[in-house]
mmCIF file of C-alpha atoms and ligand atoms in Angstrom:
data_model
loop_
_atom_site.group_PDB
_atom_site.id
_atom_site.type_symbol
_atom_site.label_atom_id
_atom_site.label_comp_id
_atom_site.label_asym_id
_atom_site.label_seq_id
_atom_site.Cartn_x
_atom_site.Cartn_y
_atom_site.Cartn_z
ATOM 1 C CA UNK A 1 3.618 -17.994 -21.820
ATOM 2 C CA UNK A 2 4.576 -14.715 -20.156
ATOM 3 C CA UNK A 3 8.124 -13.337 -20.261
ATOM 4 C CA UNK A 4 10.407 -14.289 -17.420
ATOM 5 C CA UNK A 5 10.626 -11.615 -14.716
ATOM 6 C CA UNK A 6 14.179 -11.015 -13.495
ATOM 7 C CA UNK A 7 15.873 -8.312 -11.378
ATOM 8 C CA UNK A 8 19.569 -9.080 -12.016
ATOM 9 C CA UNK A 9 20.734 -5.436 -12.091
ATOM 10 C CA UNK A 10 18.227 -4.197 -9.590
ATOM 11 C CA UNK A 11 18.043 -3.429 -5.909
ATOM 12 C CA UNK A 12 14.875 -3.959 -3.908
ATOM 13 C CA UNK A 13 14.070 -2.701 -0.411
ATOM 14 C CA UNK A 14 11.402 -4.568 1.522
ATOM 15 C CA UNK A 15 10.506 -2.976 4.855
ATOM 16 C CA UNK A 16 9.321 -5.168 7.717
ATOM 17 C CA UNK A 17 10.816 -8.167 5.923
ATOM 18 C CA UNK A 18 11.959 -10.043 9.035
ATOM 19 C CA UNK A 19 8.769 -12.132 9.074
ATOM 20 C CA UNK A 20 5.276 -12.591 7.662
ATOM 21 C CA UNK A 21 4.465 -11.139 4.263
ATOM 22 C CA UNK A 22 7.635 -9.030 3.986
ATOM 23 C CA UNK A 23 9.867 -12.083 4.425
ATOM 24 C CA UNK A 24 7.985 -13.898 1.640
ATOM 25 C CA UNK A 25 8.343 -10.834 -0.644
ATOM 26 C CA UNK A 26 12.083 -10.551 0.082
ATOM 27 C CA UNK A 27 12.694 -14.241 -0.623
ATOM 28 C CA UNK A 28 10.766 -14.165 -3.901
ATOM 29 C CA UNK A 29 12.549 -11.016 -5.121
ATOM 30 C CA UNK A 30 15.885 -12.659 -4.283
ATOM 31 C CA UNK A 31 14.852 -15.850 -6.113
ATOM 32 C CA UNK A 32 14.198 -13.656 -9.127
ATOM 33 C CA UNK A 33 17.725 -12.272 -9.015
ATOM 34 C CA UNK A 34 17.264 -9.027 -7.071
ATOM 35 C CA UNK A 35 19.750 -7.753 -4.528
ATOM 36 C CA UNK A 36 17.563 -7.188 -1.482
ATOM 37 C CA UNK A 37 17.696 -4.911 1.541
ATOM 38 C CA UNK A 38 15.853 -6.786 4.263
ATOM 39 C CA UNK A 39 14.666 -4.146 6.699
ATOM 40 C CA UNK A 40 13.119 -5.002 10.046
ATOM 41 C CA UNK A 41 13.134 -3.348 13.428
ATOM 42 C CA UNK A 42 12.182 -6.684 14.986
ATOM 43 C CA UNK A 43 9.607 -5.418 17.459
ATOM 44 C CA UNK A 44 6.312 -6.944 18.595
ATOM 45 C CA UNK A 45 3.052 -6.830 16.637
ATOM 46 C CA UNK A 46 2.092 -3.918 18.916
ATOM 47 C CA UNK A 47 5.220 -1.972 18.018
ATOM 48 C CA UNK A 48 7.204 -2.618 21.190
ATOM 49 C CA UNK A 49 10.881 -3.535 21.423
ATOM 50 C CA UNK A 50 13.495 -4.259 18.758
ATOM 51 C CA UNK A 51 15.510 -7.304 17.698
ATOM 52 C CA UNK A 52 18.094 -7.467 14.935
ATOM 53 C CA UNK A 53 17.754 -11.220 14.497
ATOM 54 C CA UNK A 54 14.482 -11.006 12.501
ATOM 55 C CA UNK A 55 16.109 -9.298 9.497
ATOM 56 C CA UNK A 56 19.393 -11.207 9.934
ATOM 57 C CA UNK A 57 17.647 -14.591 9.686
ATOM 58 C CA UNK A 58 15.968 -13.685 6.394
ATOM 59 C CA UNK A 59 19.285 -12.457 4.992
ATOM 60 C CA UNK A 60 20.795 -15.832 5.970
ATOM 61 C CA UNK A 61 17.935 -17.640 4.235
ATOM 62 C CA UNK A 62 18.541 -15.648 1.047
ATOM 63 C CA UNK A 63 22.300 -16.198 1.134
ATOM 64 C CA UNK A 64 21.721 -19.920 1.749
ATOM 65 C CA UNK A 65 20.259 -20.349 -1.732
ATOM 66 C CA UNK A 66 22.916 -18.130 -3.327
ATOM 67 C CA UNK A 67 20.923 -14.898 -3.303
ATOM 68 C CA UNK A 68 22.212 -11.448 -2.382
ATOM 69 C CA UNK A 69 20.834 -9.561 0.598
ATOM 70 C CA UNK A 70 21.806 -7.211 3.364
ATOM 71 C CA UNK A 71 20.016 -6.474 6.625
ATOM 72 C CA UNK A 72 18.893 -3.113 7.942
ATOM 73 C CA UNK A 73 17.506 -2.802 11.481
ATOM 74 C CA UNK A 74 16.226 0.768 11.499
ATOM 75 C CA UNK A 75 12.630 1.771 12.010
ATOM 76 C CA UNK A 76 10.831 2.843 8.858
ATOM 77 C CA UNK A 77 10.381 6.190 10.590
ATOM 78 C CA UNK A 78 14.111 6.570 9.830
ATOM 79 C CA UNK A 79 13.528 5.579 6.217
ATOM 80 C CA UNK A 80 16.505 7.602 4.963
ATOM 81 C CA UNK A 81 18.827 5.166 6.777
ATOM 82 C CA UNK A 82 17.190 2.196 5.049
ATOM 83 C CA UNK A 83 17.702 3.817 1.655
ATOM 84 C CA UNK A 84 21.281 4.674 2.653
ATOM 85 C CA UNK A 85 21.890 0.960 3.380
ATOM 86 C CA UNK A 86 20.839 0.147 -0.199
ATOM 87 C CA UNK A 87 23.149 2.842 -1.572
ATOM 88 C CA UNK A 88 26.092 1.893 0.660
ATOM 89 C CA UNK A 89 25.923 -1.815 -0.211
ATOM 90 C CA UNK A 90 24.566 -1.892 -3.733
ATOM 91 C CA UNK A 91 24.876 1.686 -5.054
ATOM 92 C CA UNK A 92 21.275 2.006 -6.184
ATOM 93 C CA UNK A 93 17.600 1.484 -5.432
ATOM 94 C CA UNK A 94 14.979 0.366 -7.967
ATOM 95 C CA UNK A 95 12.043 -1.066 -6.084
ATOM 96 C CA UNK A 96 10.619 -0.161 -2.702
ATOM 97 C CA UNK A 97 8.042 -2.332 -0.962
ATOM 98 C CA UNK A 98 6.533 -0.477 2.011
ATOM 99 C CA UNK A 99 5.349 -3.396 4.096
ATOM 100 C CA UNK A 100 6.300 -2.787 7.754
ATOM 101 C CA UNK A 101 3.335 -2.546 10.049
ATOM 102 C CA UNK A 102 1.896 -2.952 13.523
ATOM 103 C CA UNK A 103 -1.523 -3.193 15.149
ATOM 104 C CA UNK A 104 -2.963 -1.354 18.144
ATOM 105 C CA UNK A 105 -6.571 -2.525 17.877
ATOM 106 C CA UNK A 106 -9.129 -0.924 20.184
ATOM 107 C CA UNK A 107 -12.718 0.142 19.742
ATOM 108 C CA UNK A 108 -12.823 3.884 19.117
ATOM 109 C CA UNK A 109 -14.177 4.868 22.543
ATOM 110 C CA UNK A 110 -11.175 3.137 24.152
ATOM 111 C CA UNK A 111 -8.620 4.478 21.677
ATOM 112 C CA UNK A 112 -5.755 6.357 23.313
ATOM 113 C CA UNK A 113 -3.618 8.968 21.612
ATOM 114 C CA UNK A 114 -0.581 6.663 21.858
ATOM 115 C CA UNK A 115 -2.399 3.909 19.880
ATOM 116 C CA UNK A 116 -3.520 6.373 17.248
ATOM 117 C CA UNK A 117 -0.103 8.051 16.955
ATOM 118 C CA UNK A 118 2.035 4.897 16.823
ATOM 119 C CA UNK A 119 -0.077 3.255 14.120
ATOM 120 C CA UNK A 120 0.058 6.473 12.091
ATOM 121 C CA UNK A 121 3.814 6.759 12.663
ATOM 122 C CA UNK A 122 4.758 3.244 11.524
ATOM 123 C CA UNK A 123 2.370 2.863 8.592
ATOM 124 C CA UNK A 124 2.015 6.371 7.203
ATOM 125 C CA UNK A 125 5.036 8.341 8.397
ATOM 126 C CA UNK A 126 7.274 5.280 7.956
ATOM 127 C CA UNK A 127 6.117 4.732 4.370
ATOM 128 C CA UNK A 128 6.426 8.478 3.695
ATOM 129 C CA UNK A 129 9.957 8.724 5.113
ATOM 130 C CA UNK A 130 11.259 5.680 3.251
ATOM 131 C CA UNK A 131 9.611 6.590 -0.044
ATOM 132 C CA UNK A 132 10.632 10.240 0.231
ATOM 133 C CA UNK A 133 14.258 9.209 0.748
ATOM 134 C CA UNK A 134 14.177 6.854 -2.259
ATOM 135 C CA UNK A 135 12.252 9.204 -4.568
ATOM 136 C CA UNK A 136 15.159 11.424 -5.811
ATOM 137 C CA UNK A 137 17.142 8.332 -6.885
ATOM 138 C CA UNK A 138 14.143 6.845 -8.700
ATOM 139 C CA UNK A 139 13.524 10.180 -10.470
ATOM 140 C CA UNK A 140 17.173 10.572 -11.406
ATOM 141 C CA UNK A 141 17.381 7.135 -13.061
ATOM 142 C CA UNK A 142 13.900 7.422 -14.661
ATOM 143 C CA UNK A 143 12.848 4.111 -13.241
ATOM 144 C CA UNK A 144 11.173 3.035 -10.066
ATOM 145 C CA UNK A 145 8.488 0.806 -8.683
ATOM 146 C CA UNK A 146 6.889 1.545 -5.317
ATOM 147 C CA UNK A 147 4.377 -0.702 -3.591
ATOM 148 C CA UNK A 148 2.369 0.357 -0.554
ATOM 149 C CA UNK A 149 0.612 -2.106 1.737
ATOM 150 C CA UNK A 150 -2.962 -1.071 2.369
ATOM 151 C CA UNK A 151 -5.690 -3.254 3.880
ATOM 152 C CA UNK A 152 -9.306 -4.253 3.461
ATOM 153 C CA UNK A 153 -9.720 -2.722 6.946
ATOM 154 C CA UNK A 154 -8.955 0.639 5.325
ATOM 155 C CA UNK A 155 -11.078 0.045 2.242
ATOM 156 C CA UNK A 156 -14.144 -1.370 3.971
ATOM 157 C CA UNK A 157 -13.604 -0.562 7.678
ATOM 158 C CA UNK A 158 -13.245 -3.054 10.517
ATOM 159 C CA UNK A 159 -14.391 -2.992 14.135
ATOM 160 C CA UNK A 160 -11.578 -1.968 16.483
ATOM 161 C CA UNK A 161 -9.316 -0.682 13.715
ATOM 162 C CA UNK A 162 -10.097 3.035 13.393
ATOM 163 C CA UNK A 163 -6.389 3.915 13.705
ATOM 164 C CA UNK A 164 -5.255 1.136 11.370
ATOM 165 C CA UNK A 165 -8.041 1.741 8.825
ATOM 166 C CA UNK A 166 -7.201 5.453 8.745
ATOM 167 C CA UNK A 167 -3.535 4.685 8.120
ATOM 168 C CA UNK A 168 -4.168 2.007 5.506
ATOM 169 C CA UNK A 169 -6.567 4.049 3.393
ATOM 170 C CA UNK A 170 -4.200 7.009 3.801
ATOM 171 C CA UNK A 171 -1.572 4.925 2.059
ATOM 172 C CA UNK A 172 -3.900 4.475 -0.902
ATOM 173 C CA UNK A 173 -4.335 8.275 -1.060
ATOM 174 C CA UNK A 174 -0.547 8.542 -1.118
ATOM 175 C CA UNK A 175 -0.408 5.883 -3.845
ATOM 176 C CA UNK A 176 -2.832 7.817 -6.064
ATOM 177 C CA UNK A 177 -0.873 11.074 -5.902
ATOM 178 C CA UNK A 178 2.576 9.500 -6.219
ATOM 179 C CA UNK A 179 1.297 7.589 -9.269
ATOM 180 C CA UNK A 180 0.462 10.951 -10.860
ATOM 181 C CA UNK A 181 3.727 12.636 -9.813
ATOM 182 C CA UNK A 182 5.935 9.653 -10.644
ATOM 183 C CA UNK A 183 4.598 8.799 -14.074
ATOM 184 C CA UNK A 184 6.780 11.144 -16.131
ATOM 185 C CA UNK A 185 9.882 9.577 -14.556
ATOM 186 C CA UNK A 186 8.627 6.029 -15.079
ATOM 187 C CA UNK A 187 8.040 5.589 -11.354
ATOM 188 C CA UNK A 188 4.958 3.408 -11.070
ATOM 189 C CA UNK A 189 3.185 3.215 -7.742
ATOM 190 C CA UNK A 190 0.603 0.647 -6.673
ATOM 191 C CA UNK A 191 -0.997 -0.593 -3.465
ATOM 192 C CA UNK A 192 -1.994 -4.016 -2.239
ATOM 193 C CA UNK A 193 -4.568 -5.046 0.340
ATOM 194 C CA UNK A 194 -3.278 -8.487 1.331
ATOM 195 C CA UNK A 195 -4.625 -11.308 3.433
ATOM 196 C CA UNK A 196 -2.075 -13.756 4.793
ATOM 197 C CA UNK A 197 -1.397 -16.028 7.724
ATOM 198 C CA UNK A 198 1.118 -14.131 9.854
ATOM 199 C CA UNK A 199 1.568 -13.346 13.542
ATOM 200 C CA UNK A 200 -0.572 -10.261 12.866
ATOM 201 C CA UNK A 201 -3.619 -12.297 11.828
ATOM 202 C CA UNK A 202 -3.060 -15.345 14.057
ATOM 203 C CA UNK A 203 -6.151 -15.875 16.206
ATOM 204 C CA UNK A 204 -8.196 -13.490 14.067
ATOM 205 C CA UNK A 205 -8.773 -15.889 11.175
ATOM 206 C CA UNK A 206 -10.329 -19.364 11.774
ATOM 207 C CA UNK A 207 -7.491 -21.906 11.941
ATOM 208 C CA UNK A 208 -8.637 -24.005 8.949
ATOM 209 C CA UNK A 209 -8.580 -20.972 6.674
ATOM 210 C CA UNK A 210 -5.461 -19.553 8.341
ATOM 211 C CA UNK A 211 -3.404 -22.598 7.372
ATOM 212 C CA UNK A 212 -4.235 -22.047 3.718
ATOM 213 C CA UNK A 213 -3.418 -18.336 3.607
ATOM 214 C CA UNK A 214 0.298 -18.710 3.119
ATOM 215 C CA UNK A 215 2.183 -15.369 2.870
ATOM 216 C CA UNK A 216 3.863 -16.795 -0.271
ATOM 217 C CA UNK A 217 0.471 -16.482 -1.998
ATOM 218 C CA UNK A 218 0.711 -12.669 -1.776
ATOM 219 C CA UNK A 219 4.282 -12.194 -3.015
ATOM 220 C CA UNK A 220 3.887 -13.065 -6.742
ATOM 221 C CA UNK A 221 1.677 -9.984 -7.170
ATOM 222 C CA UNK A 222 4.182 -7.804 -5.298
ATOM 223 C CA UNK A 223 7.101 -9.051 -7.398
ATOM 224 C CA UNK A 224 5.090 -8.463 -10.581
ATOM 225 C CA UNK A 225 4.186 -4.906 -9.464
ATOM 226 C CA UNK A 226 7.872 -4.354 -8.718
ATOM 227 C CA UNK A 227 8.996 -5.415 -12.176
ATOM 228 C CA UNK A 228 9.512 -3.521 -15.407
ATOM 229 C CA UNK A 229 6.864 -5.838 -16.901
ATOM 230 C CA UNK A 230 4.197 -4.029 -14.902
ATOM 231 C CA UNK A 231 3.012 -0.864 -16.632
ATOM 232 C CA UNK A 232 0.048 -0.141 -14.360
ATOM 233 C CA UNK A 233 0.145 2.672 -11.849
ATOM 234 C CA UNK A 234 -2.181 3.948 -9.119
ATOM 235 C CA UNK A 235 -3.830 0.551 -8.733
ATOM 236 C CA UNK A 236 -5.155 -1.118 -5.614
ATOM 237 C CA UNK A 237 -5.195 -4.904 -5.577
ATOM 238 C CA UNK A 238 -6.748 -7.281 -3.069
ATOM 239 C CA UNK A 239 -4.658 -10.428 -2.821
ATOM 240 C CA UNK A 240 -4.548 -13.593 -0.736
ATOM 241 C CA UNK A 241 -5.182 -17.333 -0.758
ATOM 242 C CA UNK A 242 -4.105 -17.592 -4.383
ATOM 243 C CA UNK A 243 -6.541 -14.925 -5.636
ATOM 244 C CA UNK A 244 -5.832 -11.417 -6.988
ATOM 245 C CA UNK A 245 -8.381 -8.725 -7.919
ATOM 246 C CA UNK A 246 -8.316 -5.009 -8.665
ATOM 247 C CA UNK A 247 -10.343 -2.449 -6.695
ATOM 248 C CA UNK A 248 -11.632 0.873 -8.066
ATOM 249 C CA UNK A 249 -13.879 3.701 -6.954
ATOM 250 C CA UNK A 250 -17.482 3.669 -8.026
ATOM 251 C CA UNK A 251 -19.834 6.660 -7.885
ATOM 252 C CA UNK A 252 -23.527 6.949 -8.618
ATOM 253 C CA UNK A 253 -24.632 9.221 -11.451
ATOM 254 C CA UNK A 254 -26.107 11.402 -8.721
ATOM 255 C CA UNK A 255 -28.780 14.083 -8.757
ATOM 256 C CA UNK A 256 -28.387 17.705 -9.913
ATOM 257 C CA UNK A 257 -30.016 20.769 -8.408
ATOM 258 C CA UNK A 258 -30.215 24.356 -9.661
ATOM 259 C CA UNK A 259 -27.089 26.030 -8.185
ATOM 260 C CA UNK A 260 -28.535 29.535 -8.609
ATOM 261 C CA UNK A 261 -31.880 28.801 -6.964
ATOM 262 C CA UNK A 262 -30.203 26.673 -4.292
ATOM 263 C CA UNK A 263 -31.768 23.562 -2.799
ATOM 264 C CA UNK A 264 -33.068 22.384 0.538
ATOM 265 C CA UNK A 265 -32.440 19.363 2.763
ATOM 266 C CA UNK A 266 -35.948 18.265 1.718
ATOM 267 C CA UNK A 267 -34.834 18.379 -1.948
ATOM 268 C CA UNK A 268 -31.922 16.099 -0.993
ATOM 269 C CA UNK A 269 -34.331 13.736 0.778
ATOM 270 C CA UNK A 270 -36.590 13.660 -2.305
ATOM 271 C CA UNK A 271 -33.635 12.682 -4.502
ATOM 272 C CA UNK A 272 -32.003 10.315 -1.998
ATOM 273 C CA UNK A 273 -32.795 7.140 -3.912
ATOM 274 C CA UNK A 274 -31.302 8.594 -7.078
ATOM 275 C CA UNK A 275 -28.207 9.876 -5.227
ATOM 276 C CA UNK A 276 -27.570 6.373 -3.856
ATOM 277 C CA UNK A 277 -28.490 4.447 -7.022
ATOM 278 C CA UNK A 278 -25.469 2.745 -8.579
ATOM 279 C CA UNK A 279 -27.280 1.727 -11.749
ATOM 280 C CA UNK A 280 -24.987 2.758 -14.636
ATOM 281 C CA UNK A 281 -22.447 4.068 -12.098
ATOM 282 C CA UNK A 282 -19.334 6.038 -13.088
ATOM 283 C CA UNK A 283 -15.765 4.988 -12.267
ATOM 284 C CA UNK A 284 -13.798 8.251 -12.276
ATOM 285 C CA UNK A 285 -10.118 7.584 -12.868
ATOM 286 C CA UNK A 286 -8.908 11.044 -11.853
ATOM 287 C CA UNK A 287 -9.971 14.423 -10.477
ATOM 288 C CA UNK A 288 -10.915 15.812 -13.884
ATOM 289 C CA UNK A 289 -13.208 12.867 -14.591
ATOM 290 C CA UNK A 290 -14.574 13.069 -11.062
ATOM 291 C CA UNK A 291 -15.604 16.716 -11.526
ATOM 292 C CA UNK A 292 -17.326 16.163 -14.907
ATOM 293 C CA UNK A 293 -20.826 15.592 -13.508
ATOM 294 C CA UNK A 294 -20.572 18.678 -11.308
ATOM 295 C CA UNK A 295 -19.389 20.792 -14.245
ATOM 296 C CA UNK A 296 -22.225 19.407 -16.409
ATOM 297 C CA UNK A 297 -24.696 20.443 -13.706
ATOM 298 C CA UNK A 298 -23.303 23.986 -13.621
ATOM 299 C CA UNK A 299 -23.571 24.158 -17.408
ATOM 300 C CA UNK A 300 -27.092 22.776 -17.434
ATOM 301 C CA UNK A 301 -28.335 25.661 -15.277
ATOM 302 C CA UNK A 302 -26.029 28.352 -16.698
ATOM 303 C CA UNK A 303 -28.447 29.436 -19.429
HETATM 304 P P1 NAD B 401 4.074 -9.167 10.631
HETATM 305 O O1 NAD B 401 3.896 -8.647 12.002
HETATM 306 O O2 NAD B 401 4.430 -10.592 10.453
HETATM 307 O O3 NAD B 401 5.134 -8.305 9.813
HETATM 308 C C1 NAD B 401 5.309 -6.943 10.009
HETATM 309 C C2 NAD B 401 6.784 -6.693 10.130
HETATM 310 O O4 NAD B 401 7.012 -5.283 10.215
HETATM 311 C C3 NAD B 401 7.362 -7.333 11.390
HETATM 312 O O5 NAD B 401 8.433 -8.180 11.048
HETATM 313 C C4 NAD B 401 7.803 -6.137 12.223
HETATM 314 O O6 NAD B 401 8.955 -6.383 13.006
HETATM 315 C C5 NAD B 401 8.039 -5.092 11.165
HETATM 316 N N1 NAD B 401 7.961 -3.724 11.700
HETATM 317 C C6 NAD B 401 7.034 -3.229 12.543
HETATM 318 N N2 NAD B 401 7.290 -1.947 12.818
HETATM 319 C C7 NAD B 401 8.413 -1.620 12.139
HETATM 320 C C8 NAD B 401 9.175 -0.434 12.014
HETATM 321 N N3 NAD B 401 8.834 0.679 12.677
HETATM 322 N N4 NAD B 401 10.252 -0.440 11.201
HETATM 323 C C9 NAD B 401 10.617 -1.568 10.541
HETATM 324 N N5 NAD B 401 9.947 -2.722 10.648
HETATM 325 C C10 NAD B 401 8.858 -2.750 11.429
HETATM 326 O O7 NAD B 401 2.694 -8.855 9.874
HETATM 327 P P2 NAD B 401 2.271 -9.064 8.342
HETATM 328 O O8 NAD B 401 0.899 -9.616 8.366
HETATM 329 O O9 NAD B 401 3.325 -9.733 7.567
HETATM 330 O O10 NAD B 401 2.130 -7.531 7.873
HETATM 331 C C11 NAD B 401 2.839 -6.988 6.775
HETATM 332 C C12 NAD B 401 2.044 -5.806 6.250
HETATM 333 O O11 NAD B 401 0.810 -6.268 5.670
HETATM 334 C C13 NAD B 401 1.647 -4.808 7.316
HETATM 335 O O12 NAD B 401 1.728 -3.499 6.797
HETATM 336 C C14 NAD B 401 0.206 -5.149 7.598
HETATM 337 O O13 NAD B 401 -0.503 -4.065 8.129
HETATM 338 C C15 NAD B 401 -0.252 -5.533 6.213
HETATM 339 N N6 NAD B 401 -1.456 -6.354 6.169
HETATM 340 C C16 NAD B 401 -1.411 -7.657 6.534
HETATM 341 C C17 NAD B 401 -2.558 -8.417 6.447
HETATM 342 C C18 NAD B 401 -2.558 -9.883 6.756
HETATM 343 O O14 NAD B 401 -3.591 -10.536 6.511
HETATM 344 N N7 NAD B 401 -1.464 -10.442 7.246
HETATM 345 C C19 NAD B 401 -3.777 -7.831 6.044
HETATM 346 C C20 NAD B 401 -3.776 -6.497 5.659
HETATM 347 C C21 NAD B 401 -2.605 -5.770 5.721
#
């Protein structure tokens, strides 16, 4: 049996926790003893309006079972205020779950700057602002867990979600670098690509499947990633419907050409099958590993 995961001395911020997945994360953290900052601006799925009651209701739910929580109604684009709420009420911050999000789906030829900008602002700038405000405190105490919410739409692409896919894969890029920068201060950073039945996915997923994709089936992974028990960093996990799996990059072994002699587009065409062949593929874990094949090619032709 695994050790019990508890957060008695810890403070967790969950952004966008007034509903959907964020609410489920906040409740589960609170059930595991965390003091929780429930952030939510309370706007629409499209990022319009604001309503304090979304976050307030979840705080009430947590208090109703004897948990400890406080609401924050700021936008994640004012992430410093969310972190300040944690400091003002609880004096510290240990775990940050960047979850807030909106959709402005449109096929690319209909995409307007406002749709592109707002999706970027909430998902990427919001996660940046909140994490950047929390970072000095996590560094100072040599402990932190940060979770970013990516999406399969970012990993694999999805029709009508160029803005959203860009933002969601951007968050994985942020995850990878913060995992490297945070490691020496025991700040571990991971990303999830969830699937859950929320207002965001209502109507997009067939109703029979939708009913089974409870948001609560995503939160156990998030709470684990937020705990001291988790020692992984830089990971990306697909999660939903009671299933969890890890995603990694894969790269073909590729084809090498003589860098001194140069090579032509026709040479590329001749090697295309080999370039795209994933037989015996590599799974570079970092930049140094990623550059190994290129360096080997330079060496091969250096003599
Ligand atoms: P949701 O709409 O139920 O929850 C999102 C919450 O974020 C809402 O409560 C909303 O008020 C809040 N929010 C929006 N903009 C905000 C802002 N500027 N500041 C603070 N709060 C803000 O949707 P959800 O499905 O629970 O989505 C949660 C996260 O999971 C999002 O980042 C979403 O992109 C991601 N996601 C969800 C799914 C899914 O299947 N539900 C799939 C992939 C990714």
